[in-house]
Coordinates of C-alpha atoms in Angstrom, one line a residue:
X1 CA 0.0 0.0 0.0
X2 CA 1.3 3.5 -0.9
X3 CA 2.3 5.8 1.9
X4 CA -0.7 8.2 2.0
X5 CA 1.4 11.0 3.6
X6 CA 3.6 11.2 0.5
X7 CA 1.6 12.4 -2.5
X8 CA 4.2 12.9 -5.2
X9 CA 4.1 15.1 -8.3
X10 CA 6.6 13.9 -11.0
X11 CA 8.0 16.6 -13.2
X12 CA 9.7 15.5 -16.4
X13 CA 10.0 16.1 -20.2
X14 CA 7.2 14.1 -21.6
X15 CA 8.6 13.6 -25.1
X16 CA 11.9 12.2 -24.0
X17 CA 11.5 10.7 -20.6
X18 CA 8.1 9.1 -20.4
X19 CA 9.7 5.7 -20.1
X20 CA 11.5 6.6 -16.9
X21 CA 8.3 8.1 -15.4
X22 CA 6.6 4.8 -16.2
X23 CA 9.5 2.8 -14.6
X24 CA 9.2 5.0 -11.5
X25 CA 5.5 4.3 -11.3
X26 CA 6.2 0.6 -11.7
X27 CA 8.6 0.7 -8.8
X28 CA 5.9 2.5 -6.8
X29 CA 3.3 -0.1 -7.8
X30 CA 5.5 -2.9 -6.6
X31 CA 6.7 -1.3 -3.3
X32 CA 4.1 1.3 -2.3
X33 CA 6.3 4.3 -2.0
X34 CA 3.9 7.2 -2.5
X35 CA 0.5 8.3 -3.9
X36 CA 0.9 9.5 -7.5
X37 CA -0.4 13.1 -7.8
X38 CA 1.0 13.7 -11.3
X39 CA -1.1 15.5 -13.9
X40 CA -0.3 17.2 -17.2
X41 CA 0.3 20.9 -16.9
X42 CA 0.8 21.4 -20.6
X43 CA -2.5 23.2 -21.3
X44 CA -1.8 26.3 -19.3
X45 CA -1.8 29.6 -21.3
X46 CA 1.7 30.9 -21.3
X47 CA 0.5 34.4 -21.9
X48 CA -0.7 34.6 -18.3
X49 CA 1.2 36.5 -15.7
X50 CA 3.7 34.6 -13.6
X51 CA 1.5 34.8 -10.5
X52 CA -1.5 33.5 -12.4
X53 CA 0.5 30.5 -13.8
X54 CA 1.9 29.8 -10.4
X55 CA -1.5 29.9 -8.7
X56 CA -3.1 27.6 -11.3
X57 CA -0.3 25.0 -11.0
X58 CA 0.1 25.2 -7.2
X59 CA -3.6 25.1 -6.3
X60 CA -5.1 23.1 -9.2
X61 CA -2.5 20.8 -10.5
X62 CA -0.1 20.1 -7.5
X63 CA -2.9 20.6 -5.0
X64 CA -2.0 18.6 -1.9
X65 CA 1.2 17.0 -3.2
X66 CA 4.0 17.2 -0.6
X67 CA 7.0 16.0 -2.7
X68 CA 8.0 16.9 -6.3
X69 CA 10.4 14.5 -8.0
X70 CA 12.2 16.0 -11.0
X71 CA 13.4 13.6 -13.6
X72 CA 16.4 15.3 -15.3
X73 CA 17.1 14.2 -18.8
X74 CA 18.9 16.1 -21.6
X75 CA 16.0 18.5 -22.2
X76 CA 14.7 19.2 -18.7
X77 CA 16.8 22.4 -18.3
X78 CA 15.1 24.0 -21.3
X79 CA 11.5 23.2 -20.7
X80 CA 9.2 26.0 -19.4
X81 CA 6.7 23.6 -17.9
X82 CA 9.3 22.0 -15.8
X83 CA 10.4 25.4 -14.5
X84 CA 6.8 26.3 -13.8
X85 CA 6.3 23.1 -11.9
X86 CA 9.5 23.7 -9.9
X87 CA 8.6 27.3 -9.0
X88 CA 5.0 26.2 -8.0
X89 CA 6.3 23.3 -5.9
X90 CA 8.6 25.7 -4.0
X91 CA 6.0 28.4 -3.5
X92 CA 4.3 28.4 -0.1
X93 CA 0.7 29.1 -1.2
X94 CA -2.3 30.1 0.9
X95 CA -4.2 27.0 -0.1
X96 CA -1.4 24.5 -0.7
X97 CA 2.0 24.7 1.1
X98 CA 5.4 24.3 -0.5
X99 CA 6.7 20.8 -1.3
X100 CA 10.0 19.1 -0.9
X101 CA 12.0 18.7 -4.1
X102 CA 14.0 15.6 -5.0
X103 CA 16.1 15.5 -8.2
X104 CA 16.9 12.3 -10.1
X105 CA 19.4 12.4 -12.9
X106 CA 18.5 10.0 -15.7
X107 CA 21.0 7.8 -17.4
X108 CA 20.8 9.9 -20.5
X109 CA 22.7 12.7 -18.9
X110 CA 25.6 10.5 -18.0
X111 CA 26.1 11.9 -14.5
X112 CA 27.9 10.2 -11.6
X113 CA 27.7 13.1 -9.2
X114 CA 25.2 13.5 -6.4
X115 CA 24.3 16.0 -3.7
X116 CA 23.0 15.1 -0.2
X117 CA 21.3 17.9 1.6
X118 CA 19.3 16.0 4.2
X119 CA 22.0 15.5 6.7
X120 CA 24.3 12.7 7.7
X121 CA 21.6 10.1 7.7
X122 CA 21.2 10.6 4.0
X123 CA 24.9 10.3 3.4
X124 CA 25.2 7.1 5.5
X125 CA 22.0 5.5 4.1
X126 CA 22.2 6.3 0.4
X127 CA 26.0 6.7 -0.1
X128 CA 27.7 4.5 2.5
X129 CA 30.7 4.0 0.1
X130 CA 31.6 7.7 0.3
X131 CA 33.7 8.8 3.3
X132 CA 34.9 12.1 1.9
X133 CA 32.4 14.8 1.0
X134 CA 33.1 18.0 -1.0
X135 CA 31.5 21.3 -0.1
X136 CA 30.6 23.3 -3.3
X137 CA 29.9 27.1 -3.1
X138 CA 30.4 28.2 -6.8
X139 CA 27.7 28.1 -9.4
X140 CA 30.2 27.2 -12.0
X141 CA 31.2 24.0 -10.1
X142 CA 27.5 22.9 -10.0
X143 CA 27.1 23.7 -13.7
X144 CA 30.1 21.6 -14.5
X145 CA 28.9 18.7 -12.5
X146 CA 25.3 19.0 -13.7
X147 CA 25.3 20.5 -17.2
X148 CA 21.7 19.5 -17.8
X149 CA 20.3 20.7 -14.5
X150 CA 17.5 23.3 -14.6
X151 CA 18.7 26.7 -13.5
X152 CA 16.2 26.9 -10.7
X153 CA 17.6 23.7 -9.2
X154 CA 21.1 25.1 -9.3
X155 CA 19.9 28.3 -7.6
X156 CA 18.6 26.1 -4.8
X157 CA 21.7 23.9 -4.6
X158 CA 23.6 27.0 -3.8
X159 CA 21.1 27.8 -1.1
X160 CA 21.7 25.0 1.5
X161 CA 18.6 25.9 3.4
X162 CA 16.6 24.8 0.4
X163 CA 17.4 21.1 1.2
X164 CA 17.2 19.9 -2.4
X165 CA 19.0 16.6 -2.9
X166 CA 20.2 15.2 -6.2
X167 CA 20.7 11.5 -6.9
X168 CA 21.0 9.2 -9.9
X169 CA 18.7 6.7 -11.5
X170 CA 21.2 3.9 -11.0
X171 CA 21.2 4.6 -7.2
X172 CA 17.5 4.5 -6.6
X173 CA 16.6 1.8 -9.1
X174 CA 19.3 -0.5 -7.7
X175 CA 18.1 -0.3 -4.1
X176 CA 14.4 0.5 -3.4
X177 CA 15.2 1.4 0.3
X178 CA 17.4 4.3 -0.9
X179 CA 14.5 5.7 -2.9
X180 CA 12.2 5.2 0.1
X181 CA 14.6 7.0 2.3
X182 CA 15.0 9.9 -0.1
X183 CA 11.2 10.4 -0.5
X184 CA 10.8 10.3 3.3
X185 CA 13.6 12.8 4.0
X186 CA 12.3 15.1 1.3
X187 CA 8.8 14.9 2.8
X188 CA 10.1 15.4 6.3
X189 CA 12.1 18.5 5.6
X190 CA 9.7 20.2 3.2
X191 CA 8.3 22.7 5.7
X192 CA 11.7 24.1 6.7
X193 CA 13.0 24.4 3.1
X194 CA 14.1 28.0 2.4
X195 CA 13.9 28.2 -1.4
X196 CA 15.3 30.8 -3.7
X197 CA 12.5 32.0 -5.9
X198 CA 14.2 35.1 -7.2
X199 CA 14.5 33.8 -10.8
X200 CA 11.6 34.8 -13.1
X201 CA 9.6 32.0 -14.5
X202 CA 10.8 30.7 -17.9
X203 CA 8.5 32.1 -20.6
X204 CA 9.5 29.8 -23.5
X205 CA 11.3 26.6 -24.3
X206 CA 14.9 26.8 -25.7

């Protein structure tokens, strides 16, 4: 049975990465990790003001979801709807409160790096093989490690209080308990996330 506390919205590039969303949902079907709250936000009029777009997504599409999982493939960085979903997930609305954000790099981006922002428990549980951690403070270093990462995620990796963690598909697909832990930690820390929302919402794909 799915954990009813963890209603998850999955943000991803539909044309390229649908297979990975389906694979994540299959893992969820087998192991009961979360309630799937994903819907298609592609019908929103992009001529609306930022606040109107954010309100529609936060209060109508994300509704009572508490965790947003972002599947990062080669096009995620350039898609306006992913940026809108991220902004709306991080926004603390009147009706629906901000969500925790978990980033999963897909195999298509060829990434081996990861970022653990939920404390020592995450480091021990998800990456027990790593005994030496590097602290990154420069945007250029994050962009070098994660060349396909959406800019809004990089903004919040630089803001440690945002508590956004980045993992890889190979990590969570190889050990379901690591995925379970990451969802739980993202859910647990969501209320105290201090997000950077200063970037304007993306108005077009590129």
